[in-house]
Amino acid sequence: MSQTVDRALSILPLLAEGPADLGQVAERLDVHKSTALRLLRTLHEHGLVYRQSDQRYRLGARLFALAQEAVENLDVREIAHPHLVELNSKIGHTVHLAVYEENEVLYIDKVESRYPVRMYSRIGKPVAITVAAVAKLLLADLSEPERRAIAEKLDYPQYTSRSTPNAAAFLKELTVVREQGWATDLGGHEESINCVGAPIRGADGRVVAAMSVSAPSVVVTADELLTLLPVVRRTAEAISREYSGNAPT
Amino acid sequence: MSQTVDRALSILPLLAEGPADLGQVAERLDVHKSTALRLLRTLHEHGLVYRQSDQRYRLGARLFALAQEAVENLDVREIAHPHLVELNSKIGHTVHLAVYEENEVLYIDKVESRYPVRMYSRIGKPVAITVAAVAKLLLADLSEPERRAIAEKLDYPQYTSRSTPNAAAFLKELTVVREQGWATDLGGHEESINCVGAPIRGADGRVVAAMSVSAPSVVVTADELLTLLPVVRRTAEAISREYSGNAPT
DNA sequence: TGGCCTGTTGCATCCTCTGCAACGGCCATT
DNA sequence: AATGGCCGTTGCAGAGGATGCAACAGGCCA
């Protein structure tokens, strides 16, 4: 809508990939160097961009401060966090919390597994939306036309042989998830990783966030993981109660 | 420098204070509502701003994602290196850079002493975790339970008579280091080698790396080495500032 | 129903952003 | 030491885009 601002903001994800110099920025934006310079300067004045000693540009401290405030405004996270930690201390596996926003599902919290196993997931990073248990939970709560609109816009990358193959299969899966009130991802993203998740609902019953427990099949089989479903659901329900103001405490 | 971008970016700190509607944003920016609308739309398209169900705007989760990605792509080593070289050229002694990862402390950079004295340390090699100054700095920043858990799992090899003898002594040392913001290793690894080190912190204040200066006592006494503490700390602080994207302005 | 408030759109005007070209500093090459 | 190339920077004129106005639309409350 605003070309100038649009260009300026396009610089941010570009710099998130790593430092870049003026020429590289200008080239990626497809504008003249002088234009890129002025945009960068403006971003710099606002502290969103930092100029390191080799003159290259990077994202600046103010961005981190803003991000911090942004995440603090997501108060689900605050409320959920202690519950997630408690669940993790009980069962040991990695626990995730995610929200849906603007056609994306984002991890907003994560409690690492106590087992020495690395999982590829990052707080703040978009989730593999077509396969992740949390994504299914969040999308399943949307209205039918919204679900369909999104499902048709998505790509369906075949991470593994068990990945959701296409829009039709995805919509069917969402219907199932919607009805049963929980979701799984059995090797759909990484062959050896299974997840089981449950929705967190606000006072109006709508799903505001989703949580999941993930574990590699070398530690627990899918069947064993499913035995954790009740405790996962109880945790999600406890968070929902507290979030919607029905805290027993 | 760019009025339009300047105005658009001014919206972000404004929204950081809390959600606001179109009228409020326009008023604070001192522009027409239609102008504010277009700016907000552009921010919205980039995910920096989110429109909640009551139509008010607040900061978007993409901000968080950007910051997270930026942190991941940040390379402490790359940023620190020129500073380490500069320090080395000033004082001559060996300079080390180390990080903590998976229960280990690893050297990730080293600038050799200009004196003809070789030290036994190698980039990529685990550090003597119970005695090295950099190890103390990195562990001191962990939470109390984490520190204790690690301290109790460690072995305490008696490299010299001044090596840290046991977990209790180590934890006590970590507390001291945590409070004073710097650390030493006075002959704890090799009888004749002394080190003094300082922490490097990220935007959130957490210790992301540690650096140290090492010298054999045949070249400088421990007391003389300690006089270098201020310059070591200043270097560490300069690296921290650059790493966290804080403009020196 | 009517009034009020907020968000939205089309449009003409004018501002401000853009790209160009020229300059200056830095580094490496000869 | 001199030279050429590269990168960042600046002044300027022209044009494209942002701005504010005014009118419209939709929701809410009296």
Coordinates of C-alpha atoms (C1' of nucleotides) in Angstrom, one line a residue:
Chain A
M1 CA 0.0 0.0 0.0
S2 CA 2.8 2.3 0.7
Q3 CA 5.7 1.6 -1.6
T4 CA 8.4 3.3 0.5
V5 CA 7.4 1.6 3.7
D6 CA 6.9 -1.6 1.9
R7 CA 10.5 -1.5 0.7
A8 CA 11.9 -0.5 4.0
L9 CA 10.1 -3.3 5.8
S10 CA 11.3 -5.8 3.2
I11 CA 14.8 -5.1 4.5
L12 CA 14.1 -6.6 7.9
P13 CA 13.6 -10.2 6.9
L14 CA 16.5 -9.8 4.5
L15 CA 18.8 -8.7 7.4
A16 CA 17.4 -11.4 9.6
E17 CA 19.2 -13.9 7.4
G18 CA 22.5 -12.3 8.3
P19 CA 24.5 -9.1 7.9
A20 CA 24.5 -7.4 4.5
D21 CA 26.1 -4.4 3.0
L22 CA 24.5 -1.5 1.1
G23 CA 25.0 -3.0 -2.3
Q24 CA 23.4 -6.3 -1.4
V25 CA 20.4 -4.6 0.1
A26 CA 19.9 -2.4 -2.9
E27 CA 20.2 -5.4 -5.2
R28 CA 17.7 -7.5 -3.3
L29 CA 15.2 -4.7 -3.2
D30 CA 15.9 -3.9 -6.8
V31 CA 16.4 -0.2 -6.1
H32 CA 19.2 2.3 -6.5
K33 CA 21.9 2.2 -3.9
S34 CA 21.1 5.8 -2.8
T35 CA 17.5 4.7 -2.2
A36 CA 18.5 1.7 -0.1
L37 CA 20.9 4.0 1.8
R38 CA 18.1 6.3 2.8
L39 CA 15.8 3.5 3.8
L40 CA 18.5 1.9 5.9
R41 CA 19.3 5.3 7.5
T42 CA 15.7 5.7 8.6
L43 CA 15.5 2.2 10.0
H44 CA 18.8 3.0 11.7
E45 CA 17.4 6.1 13.4
H46 CA 14.7 4.0 14.8
G47 CA 17.2 1.5 16.1
L48 CA 15.7 -1.4 14.1
V49 CA 18.9 -1.7 12.1
Y50 CA 22.4 -1.6 13.4
R51 CA 25.6 -0.8 11.6
Q52 CA 28.4 -3.0 12.6
S53 CA 32.1 -2.0 12.5
D54 CA 32.6 -3.4 9.0
Q55 CA 29.8 -1.0 7.9
R56 CA 27.5 -3.9 7.1
Y57 CA 23.9 -3.7 8.4
R58 CA 22.2 -6.0 10.9
L59 CA 19.0 -6.0 12.9
G60 CA 19.3 -3.7 15.8
A61 CA 18.6 -3.8 19.5
R62 CA 15.3 -1.9 19.4
L63 CA 13.9 -4.7 17.3
F64 CA 14.7 -7.1 20.1
A65 CA 13.1 -4.8 22.6
L66 CA 10.0 -4.5 20.5
A67 CA 9.8 -8.2 20.0
Q68 CA 10.0 -8.6 23.8
E69 CA 7.1 -6.3 24.3
A70 CA 5.2 -8.0 21.5
V71 CA 5.5 -11.4 23.1
E72 CA 4.6 -10.0 26.5
N73 CA 1.4 -8.8 25.0
L74 CA 0.6 -12.4 24.1
D75 CA -0.6 -13.1 27.6
V76 CA -1.5 -16.7 26.8
R77 CA 2.2 -17.4 26.9
E78 CA 2.6 -16.0 30.4
I79 CA -0.3 -18.0 31.8
A80 CA 0.7 -21.2 30.0
H81 CA 4.4 -21.2 30.8
P82 CA 4.3 -22.6 34.4
H83 CA 2.0 -25.3 33.3
L84 CA 4.2 -26.3 30.4
V85 CA 7.2 -26.4 32.7
E86 CA 5.3 -28.6 35.2
L87 CA 4.3 -30.9 32.4
N88 CA 7.8 -31.1 31.2
S89 CA 9.1 -31.9 34.6
K90 CA 6.6 -34.8 34.8
I91 CA 7.1 -36.4 31.5
G92 CA 10.5 -35.1 30.4
H93 CA 9.7 -34.6 26.7
T94 CA 9.8 -31.3 24.7
V95 CA 6.7 -29.2 25.2
H96 CA 5.6 -26.6 22.6
L97 CA 3.1 -23.7 22.7
A98 CA 1.9 -22.2 19.5
V99 CA -0.6 -19.6 18.2
Y100 CA -2.2 -18.9 14.9
E101 CA -1.8 -15.4 13.4
E102 CA -2.2 -14.1 9.9
N103 CA -2.1 -17.4 8.0
E104 CA 0.8 -18.7 10.1
V105 CA 1.3 -20.8 13.1
L106 CA 4.1 -19.7 15.3
Y107 CA 5.8 -21.4 18.2
I108 CA 5.7 -18.9 21.1
D109 CA 7.1 -21.1 23.8
K110 CA 9.1 -24.2 24.2
V111 CA 10.4 -26.3 27.1
E112 CA 13.2 -28.5 26.1
S113 CA 13.3 -32.2 26.6
R114 CA 15.4 -33.5 29.4
Y115 CA 16.6 -36.2 27.1
P116 CA 19.7 -35.3 25.1
V117 CA 17.9 -35.1 21.8
R118 CA 17.8 -32.1 19.6
M119 CA 14.6 -31.1 17.9
Y120 CA 14.4 -28.8 15.1
S121 CA 12.0 -26.2 16.2
R122 CA 12.6 -22.6 17.2
I123 CA 10.5 -20.2 19.2
G124 CA 9.2 -17.5 16.9
K125 CA 9.6 -19.6 13.8
P126 CA 6.6 -20.6 11.7
V127 CA 5.5 -24.1 12.2
A128 CA 5.2 -26.7 9.4
I129 CA 1.6 -25.9 9.1
T130 CA 0.3 -28.9 7.1
V131 CA 1.6 -31.5 9.5
A132 CA 2.2 -30.2 13.0
A133 CA -0.3 -31.2 15.7
V134 CA -0.5 -27.6 17.0
A135 CA -1.2 -26.3 13.5
K136 CA -4.0 -28.8 13.0
L137 CA -5.6 -27.8 16.3
L138 CA -5.4 -24.1 15.6
L139 CA -6.8 -24.4 12.0
A140 CA -9.4 -26.9 13.0
D141 CA -11.1 -24.2 15.0
L142 CA -11.6 -21.8 12.1
S143 CA -14.8 -21.6 10.2
E144 CA -15.3 -24.1 7.4
P145 CA -14.8 -21.5 4.6
E146 CA -11.7 -20.1 6.3
R147 CA -10.3 -23.6 6.6
R148 CA -10.9 -24.3 3.0
A149 CA -9.5 -21.0 1.8
I150 CA -6.3 -21.6 3.7
A151 CA -6.0 -25.3 2.9
E152 CA -6.2 -24.4 -0.8
K153 CA -3.5 -21.7 -0.6
L154 CA -1.0 -23.9 1.2
D155 CA 1.8 -25.9 -0.2
Y156 CA 2.1 -29.5 0.9
P157 CA 5.7 -30.3 1.2
Q158 CA 6.4 -34.1 1.5
Y159 CA 8.8 -34.0 4.5
T160 CA 8.2 -37.7 4.9
S161 CA 6.0 -40.4 3.4
R162 CA 3.5 -39.6 6.2
S163 CA 3.2 -35.9 5.5
T164 CA -0.3 -34.6 4.6
P165 CA -0.4 -35.0 0.9
N166 CA -2.9 -32.4 -0.3
A167 CA -5.7 -30.0 0.6
A168 CA -8.4 -32.6 0.7
A169 CA -6.5 -34.8 3.1
F170 CA -5.7 -31.8 5.3
L171 CA -9.3 -30.7 5.5
K172 CA -10.4 -34.2 6.4
E173 CA -7.8 -34.3 9.1
L174 CA -8.9 -31.0 10.4
T175 CA -12.5 -32.3 10.7
V176 CA -11.3 -35.2 12.7
V177 CA -9.2 -33.0 15.0
R178 CA -12.1 -30.7 15.5
E179 CA -14.4 -33.5 16.6
Q180 CA -12.0 -35.4 18.8
G181 CA -10.5 -32.3 20.5
W182 CA -6.9 -33.4 20.1
A183 CA -4.3 -34.0 17.4
T184 CA -1.2 -35.9 16.5
D185 CA 1.7 -35.7 14.2
L186 CA 3.1 -39.2 13.7
G187 CA 6.3 -38.8 11.7
G188 CA 4.8 -36.3 9.3
H189 CA 7.5 -33.7 9.7
E190 CA 10.5 -35.8 10.7
E191 CA 10.3 -39.6 10.3
S192 CA 11.3 -40.3 13.8
I193 CA 9.4 -37.6 15.7
N194 CA 5.9 -38.0 17.0
C195 CA 3.7 -35.4 18.7
V196 CA 0.5 -35.3 20.5
G197 CA -1.3 -32.0 21.2
A198 CA -4.4 -30.3 22.7
P199 CA -6.1 -27.0 22.3
I200 CA -6.2 -24.1 24.7
R201 CA -9.5 -22.2 24.7
G202 CA -10.6 -18.8 25.8
A203 CA -13.7 -17.8 27.7
D204 CA -15.8 -17.9 24.5
G205 CA -14.7 -21.5 23.7
R206 CA -12.5 -20.5 20.8
V207 CA -9.1 -21.9 20.4
V208 CA -6.5 -19.3 21.3
A209 CA -3.4 -21.5 21.4
A210 CA -2.3 -25.1 21.1
M211 CA 0.2 -27.1 23.0
S212 CA 2.0 -30.3 22.1
V213 CA 4.4 -32.9 23.5
S214 CA 7.0 -34.2 21.1
A215 CA 9.3 -37.2 21.4
P216 CA 11.6 -39.2 19.1
S217 CA 10.5 -42.7 18.5
V218 CA 13.8 -44.0 19.7
V219 CA 12.8 -42.9 23.2
V220 CA 9.1 -43.7 23.2
T221 CA 6.9 -45.4 20.6
A222 CA 3.9 -43.6 19.1
D223 CA 1.6 -45.8 21.2
E224 CA 3.5 -45.0 24.4
L225 CA 3.3 -41.3 23.5
L226 CA -0.5 -41.6 23.0
T227 CA -0.8 -42.8 26.6
L228 CA 0.3 -39.3 27.6
L229 CA -2.8 -37.8 25.9
P230 CA -4.9 -37.6 29.1
V231 CA -2.2 -35.6 31.0
V232 CA -1.6 -33.4 28.0
R233 CA -5.3 -32.6 27.7
R234 CA -5.6 -32.0 31.4
T235 CA -2.8 -29.5 31.2
A236 CA -4.4 -27.8 28.3
E237 CA -7.6 -27.6 30.1
A238 CA -6.0 -26.2 33.2
I239 CA -4.4 -23.5 31.1
S240 CA -7.7 -22.8 29.4
R241 CA -9.5 -22.4 32.7
E242 CA -6.9 -20.0 34.0
Y243 CA -6.8 -18.1 30.7
S244 CA -10.6 -17.7 30.6
G245 CA -10.7 -16.5 34.2
N246 CA -12.1 -19.6 35.8
A247 CA -9.0 -20.2 37.8
P248 CA -9.7 -22.5 40.7
T249 CA -6.9 -20.8 42.6
Chain B
M1 CA 15.5 10.9 6.1
S2 CA 12.4 9.3 4.7
Q3 CA 9.2 10.8 6.1
T4 CA 6.9 8.0 5.2
V5 CA 9.0 5.3 6.7
D6 CA 9.8 7.5 9.7
R7 CA 6.1 7.8 10.4
A8 CA 5.4 4.1 9.9
L9 CA 8.2 3.1 12.2
S10 CA 7.0 5.5 14.9
I11 CA 3.9 3.4 15.1
L12 CA 5.7 0.5 16.5
P13 CA 6.9 1.9 19.9
L14 CA 3.5 3.5 20.1
L15 CA 1.8 0.1 19.8
A16 CA 4.3 -1.3 22.2
E17 CA 2.6 0.7 24.9
G18 CA -0.6 -1.2 24.3
P19 CA -3.3 -1.8 21.6
A20 CA -4.6 1.3 19.9
D21 CA -7.2 2.1 17.3
L22 CA -6.9 4.0 14.1
G23 CA -7.9 7.3 15.5
Q24 CA -5.4 7.2 18.3
V25 CA -2.6 6.2 16.0
A26 CA -3.4 9.1 13.6
E27 CA -3.6 11.5 16.4
R28 CA -0.3 10.5 17.9
L29 CA 1.4 10.7 14.5
D30 CA -0.3 14.0 13.8
V31 CA -1.5 12.8 10.4
H32 CA -4.8 12.2 8.7
K33 CA -6.6 9.0 9.5
S34 CA -6.4 7.8 6.0
T35 CA -2.6 8.2 6.1
A36 CA -2.4 6.3 9.3
L37 CA -4.6 3.6 7.8
R38 CA -2.3 3.1 4.9
L39 CA 0.8 2.9 7.1
L40 CA -0.9 0.4 9.4
R41 CA -1.9 -1.6 6.4
T42 CA 1.6 -1.8 5.2
L43 CA 2.9 -2.8 8.6
H44 CA 0.1 -5.3 8.7
E45 CA 1.1 -6.9 5.4
H46 CA 4.6 -7.4 6.8
G47 CA 3.2 -9.0 10.0
L48 CA 4.7 -6.4 12.2
V49 CA 1.3 -5.3 13.3
Y50 CA -1.7 -7.5 14.2
R51 CA -5.3 -6.6 14.1
Q52 CA -7.1 -8.0 17.0
S53 CA -10.8 -9.0 16.9
D54 CA -11.9 -5.6 18.3
Q55 CA -10.2 -4.0 15.3
R56 CA -7.5 -2.4 17.4
Y57 CA -3.9 -2.8 16.4
R58 CA -1.1 -4.3 18.4
L59 CA 2.4 -5.6 17.7
G60 CA 2.5 -8.7 15.6
A61 CA 4.2 -12.0 16.3
R62 CA 6.4 -11.7 13.2
L63 CA 8.5 -9.1 15.1
F64 CA 9.2 -11.9 17.5
A65 CA 10.1 -14.3 14.7
L66 CA 12.4 -11.8 13.1
A67 CA 14.3 -11.2 16.3
Q68 CA 14.6 -14.9 16.9
E69 CA 15.9 -15.6 13.4
A70 CA 18.4 -12.7 13.7
V71 CA 19.7 -14.1 17.0
E72 CA 20.2 -17.5 15.4
N73 CA 22.1 -16.2 12.5
L74 CA 24.3 -14.0 14.7
D75 CA 27.9 -15.2 14.9
V76 CA 29.6 -14.2 18.1
R77 CA 32.9 -15.3 16.7
E78 CA 32.7 -13.1 13.6
I79 CA 31.8 -10.1 15.6
A80 CA 34.3 -10.7 18.4
H81 CA 37.3 -11.5 16.2
P82 CA 38.4 -8.0 15.3
H83 CA 38.1 -6.9 18.9
L84 CA 40.2 -9.9 20.0
V85 CA 42.9 -9.1 17.5
E86 CA 42.9 -5.5 18.6
L87 CA 43.2 -6.5 22.2
N88 CA 46.0 -8.9 21.4
S89 CA 47.9 -6.2 19.4
K90 CA 47.7 -4.0 22.5
I91 CA 48.7 -6.3 25.2
G92 CA 50.4 -9.1 23.3
H93 CA 49.1 -12.1 25.3
T94 CA 47.0 -15.0 24.1
V95 CA 43.3 -14.2 23.8
H96 CA 40.5 -16.8 23.9
L97 CA 36.9 -16.8 23.1
A98 CA 34.6 -19.6 24.3
V99 CA 30.9 -20.6 24.4
Y100 CA 28.9 -23.1 26.5
E101 CA 27.1 -25.8 24.6
E102 CA 25.6 -29.1 25.8
N103 CA 27.4 -29.4 29.1
E104 CA 30.7 -28.3 27.6
V105 CA 32.7 -25.2 27.2
L106 CA 34.4 -24.9 23.9
Y107 CA 37.1 -22.5 22.6
I108 CA 35.8 -21.0 19.4
D109 CA 38.5 -18.5 18.7
K110 CA 42.1 -17.8 19.7
V111 CA 44.6 -15.1 19.0
E112 CA 48.1 -16.3 19.7
S113 CA 50.5 -14.5 22.0
R114 CA 53.2 -12.5 20.4
Y115 CA 55.6 -13.9 22.9
P116 CA 57.3 -17.1 21.9
V117 CA 55.2 -19.2 24.3
R118 CA 52.7 -21.7 23.0
M119 CA 49.8 -22.6 25.1
Y120 CA 48.0 -25.9 24.9
S121 CA 44.6 -24.9 23.8
R122 CA 42.9 -25.5 20.5
I123 CA 39.9 -24.0 18.8
G124 CA 37.0 -26.5 19.0
K125 CA 38.5 -28.3 21.9
P126 CA 36.6 -28.6 25.2
V127 CA 37.9 -26.3 28.0
A128 CA 39.0 -27.6 31.4
I129 CA 35.6 -26.7 32.7
T130 CA 36.3 -26.7 36.4
V131 CA 39.1 -24.2 36.4
A132 CA 39.2 -22.1 33.2
A133 CA 38.1 -18.5 33.6
V134 CA 35.9 -18.6 30.6
A135 CA 34.1 -21.7 31.9
K136 CA 33.4 -20.1 35.2
L137 CA 31.9 -17.1 33.4
L138 CA 29.7 -19.1 31.2
L139 CA 28.4 -21.4 33.9
A140 CA 27.9 -18.6 36.4
D141 CA 25.2 -17.2 34.2
L142 CA 23.0 -20.3 34.4
S143 CA 20.2 -20.6 36.9
E144 CA 21.1 -21.9 40.4
P145 CA 19.6 -25.4 39.9
E146 CA 21.3 -25.8 36.6
R147 CA 24.6 -24.8 38.1
R148 CA 24.2 -27.2 40.9
A149 CA 23.2 -30.1 38.6
I150 CA 26.2 -29.5 36.4
A151 CA 28.6 -29.0 39.3
E152 CA 27.6 -32.3 40.8
K153 CA 28.0 -34.2 37.6
L154 CA 31.5 -32.9 36.9
D155 CA 34.9 -34.5 37.7
Y156 CA 37.4 -32.3 39.5
P157 CA 40.8 -33.3 38.2
Q158 CA 43.6 -31.9 40.2
Y159 CA 45.7 -30.4 37.5
T160 CA 47.6 -28.4 40.1
S161 CA 47.4 -27.7 43.8
R162 CA 45.3 -24.7 43.0
S163 CA 42.7 -26.6 40.9
T164 CA 39.1 -26.3 42.0
P165 CA 38.8 -29.3 44.4
N166 CA 35.1 -30.2 44.4
A167 CA 31.6 -29.2 43.6
A168 CA 31.1 -27.1 46.7
A169 CA 34.1 -25.0 46.0
F170 CA 33.2 -24.7 42.4
L171 CA 29.6 -23.4 43.1
K172 CA 31.0 -20.9 45.6
E173 CA 33.4 -19.7 42.9
L174 CA 30.6 -19.4 40.4
T175 CA 28.7 -17.2 42.9
V176 CA 31.6 -14.9 43.3
V177 CA 32.1 -14.7 39.5
R178 CA 28.4 -14.0 38.9
E179 CA 28.5 -11.1 41.3
Q180 CA 31.8 -9.5 40.3
G181 CA 31.2 -9.9 36.6
W182 CA 34.7 -11.2 35.8
A183 CA 36.8 -14.3 36.5
T184 CA 40.3 -15.6 36.9
D185 CA 42.2 -18.8 36.7
L186 CA 45.4 -18.4 38.7
G187 CA 47.5 -21.5 38.0
G188 CA 44.5 -23.8 38.3
H189 CA 45.1 -25.6 35.0
E190 CA 48.8 -25.3 34.5
E191 CA 50.9 -24.1 37.4
S192 CA 52.6 -21.3 35.5
I193 CA 49.6 -20.0 33.5
N194 CA 47.2 -17.3 34.7
C195 CA 44.1 -16.0 33.0
V196 CA 41.7 -13.2 33.5
G197 CA 38.3 -13.2 31.7
A198 CA 35.1 -11.3 31.1
P199 CA 31.6 -12.2 29.9
I200 CA 30.0 -11.2 26.6
R201 CA 26.3 -10.6 26.8
G202 CA 23.4 -10.6 24.3
A203 CA 20.6 -8.1 24.0
D204 CA 18.7 -9.8 26.8
G205 CA 21.6 -9.6 29.2
R206 CA 22.4 -13.3 29.1
V207 CA 26.0 -14.4 28.7
V208 CA 26.5 -15.8 25.2
A209 CA 30.2 -16.1 25.3
A210 CA 33.3 -15.4 27.4
M211 CA 36.7 -14.2 26.6
S212 CA 40.0 -14.3 28.5
V213 CA 43.6 -13.3 28.4
S214 CA 46.2 -15.8 29.3
A215 CA 49.9 -15.3 30.2
P216 CA 52.6 -17.5 31.7
S217 CA 53.9 -16.2 35.0
V218 CA 57.4 -16.0 33.7
V219 CA 56.3 -13.2 31.5
V220 CA 53.9 -11.3 33.8
T221 CA 53.0 -12.0 37.4
A222 CA 49.4 -12.7 38.4
D223 CA 49.2 -9.2 39.9
E224 CA 50.4 -7.6 36.7
L225 CA 47.9 -9.6 34.7
L226 CA 45.1 -8.4 36.9
T227 CA 46.0 -4.8 36.0
L228 CA 44.7 -5.7 32.5
L229 CA 41.3 -6.5 33.9
P230 CA 39.8 -3.1 32.9
V231 CA 40.9 -3.3 29.3
V232 CA 39.6 -6.9 29.1
R233 CA 36.3 -5.9 30.5
R234 CA 36.0 -2.9 28.1
T235 CA 36.7 -5.2 25.2
A236 CA 34.1 -7.7 26.3
E237 CA 31.6 -4.8 26.7
A238 CA 32.4 -3.5 23.3
I239 CA 31.7 -6.9 21.8
S240 CA 28.5 -7.2 23.8
R241 CA 27.3 -3.9 22.5
E242 CA 28.0 -4.8 18.9
Y243 CA 26.6 -8.3 19.3
S244 CA 23.3 -7.0 20.8
G245 CA 23.0 -4.3 18.2
N246 CA 23.3 -1.3 20.4
A247 CA 24.5 1.8 18.6
P248 CA 27.3 3.6 20.4
T249 CA 25.6 6.8 19.7
Chain C
dT1 C1' -35.3 5.5 13.1
dG2 C1' -31.8 8.7 13.4
dG3 C1' -27.5 10.5 14.9
dC4 C1' -22.8 9.6 16.0
dC5 C1' -18.6 7.4 15.8
dT6 C1' -15.0 4.7 13.4
dG7 C1' -13.0 2.8 9.4
dT8 C1' -12.6 3.1 4.4
dT9 C1' -12.2 4.8 -0.6
dG10 C1' -11.5 8.0 -4.8
dC11 C1' -9.2 11.8 -6.2
dA12 C1' -6.5 16.1 -7.1
dT13 C1' -2.6 18.3 -5.4
dC14 C1' 1.8 18.8 -3.9
dC15 C1' 5.5 16.9 -1.5
dT16 C1' 8.9 13.7 -1.1
dC17 C1' 11.0 9.9 -2.8
dT18 C1' 13.7 8.2 -6.6
dG19 C1' 17.5 7.5 -9.8
dC20 C1' 21.3 9.7 -11.8
dA21 C1' 25.8 11.3 -11.9
dA22 C1' 29.7 13.0 -9.7
dC23 C1' 32.6 12.9 -5.6
dG24 C1' 35.6 11.0 -2.0
dG25 C1' 37.7 7.5 0.7
dC26 C1' 39.7 2.9 1.0
dC27 C1' 42.1 -1.1 -0.6
dA28 C1' 44.6 -3.9 -3.6
dT29 C1' 47.3 -4.3 -7.6
dT30 C1' 51.2 -2.9 -10.7
Chain D
dA1 C1' 54.1 5.6 -4.8
dA2 C1' 50.8 5.8 -8.3
dT3 C1' 46.5 3.9 -10.3
dG4 C1' 42.3 1.7 -10.9
dG5 C1' 38.3 -0.2 -9.0
dC6 C1' 34.9 -0.7 -5.4
dC7 C1' 31.8 1.1 -2.1
dG8 C1' 29.4 4.6 0.4
dT9 C1' 27.8 9.3 0.1
dT10 C1' 25.6 13.7 -1.5
dG11 C1' 23.0 17.3 -4.5
dC12 C1' 19.7 17.8 -7.7
dA13 C1' 15.7 17.7 -11.0
dG14 C1' 12.0 15.3 -12.3
dA15 C1' 8.1 12.2 -11.5
dG16 C1' 5.8 9.1 -9.1
dG17 C1' 3.6 8.3 -5.0
dA18 C1' 2.0 9.9 -0.5
dT19 C1' -1.1 13.1 1.6
dG20 C1' -5.4 15.2 3.2
dC21 C1' -9.9 16.2 1.9
dA22 C1' -14.5 15.0 1.5
dA23 C1' -17.9 11.7 0.9
dC24 C1' -19.4 7.0 1.9
dA25 C1' -20.3 2.7 4.6
dG26 C1' -21.3 0.2 8.6
dG27 C1' -22.0 -0.6 13.5
dC28 C1' -23.8 1.0 17.9
dC29 C1' -26.7 3.4 21.0
dA30 C1' -30.3 6.5 22.3

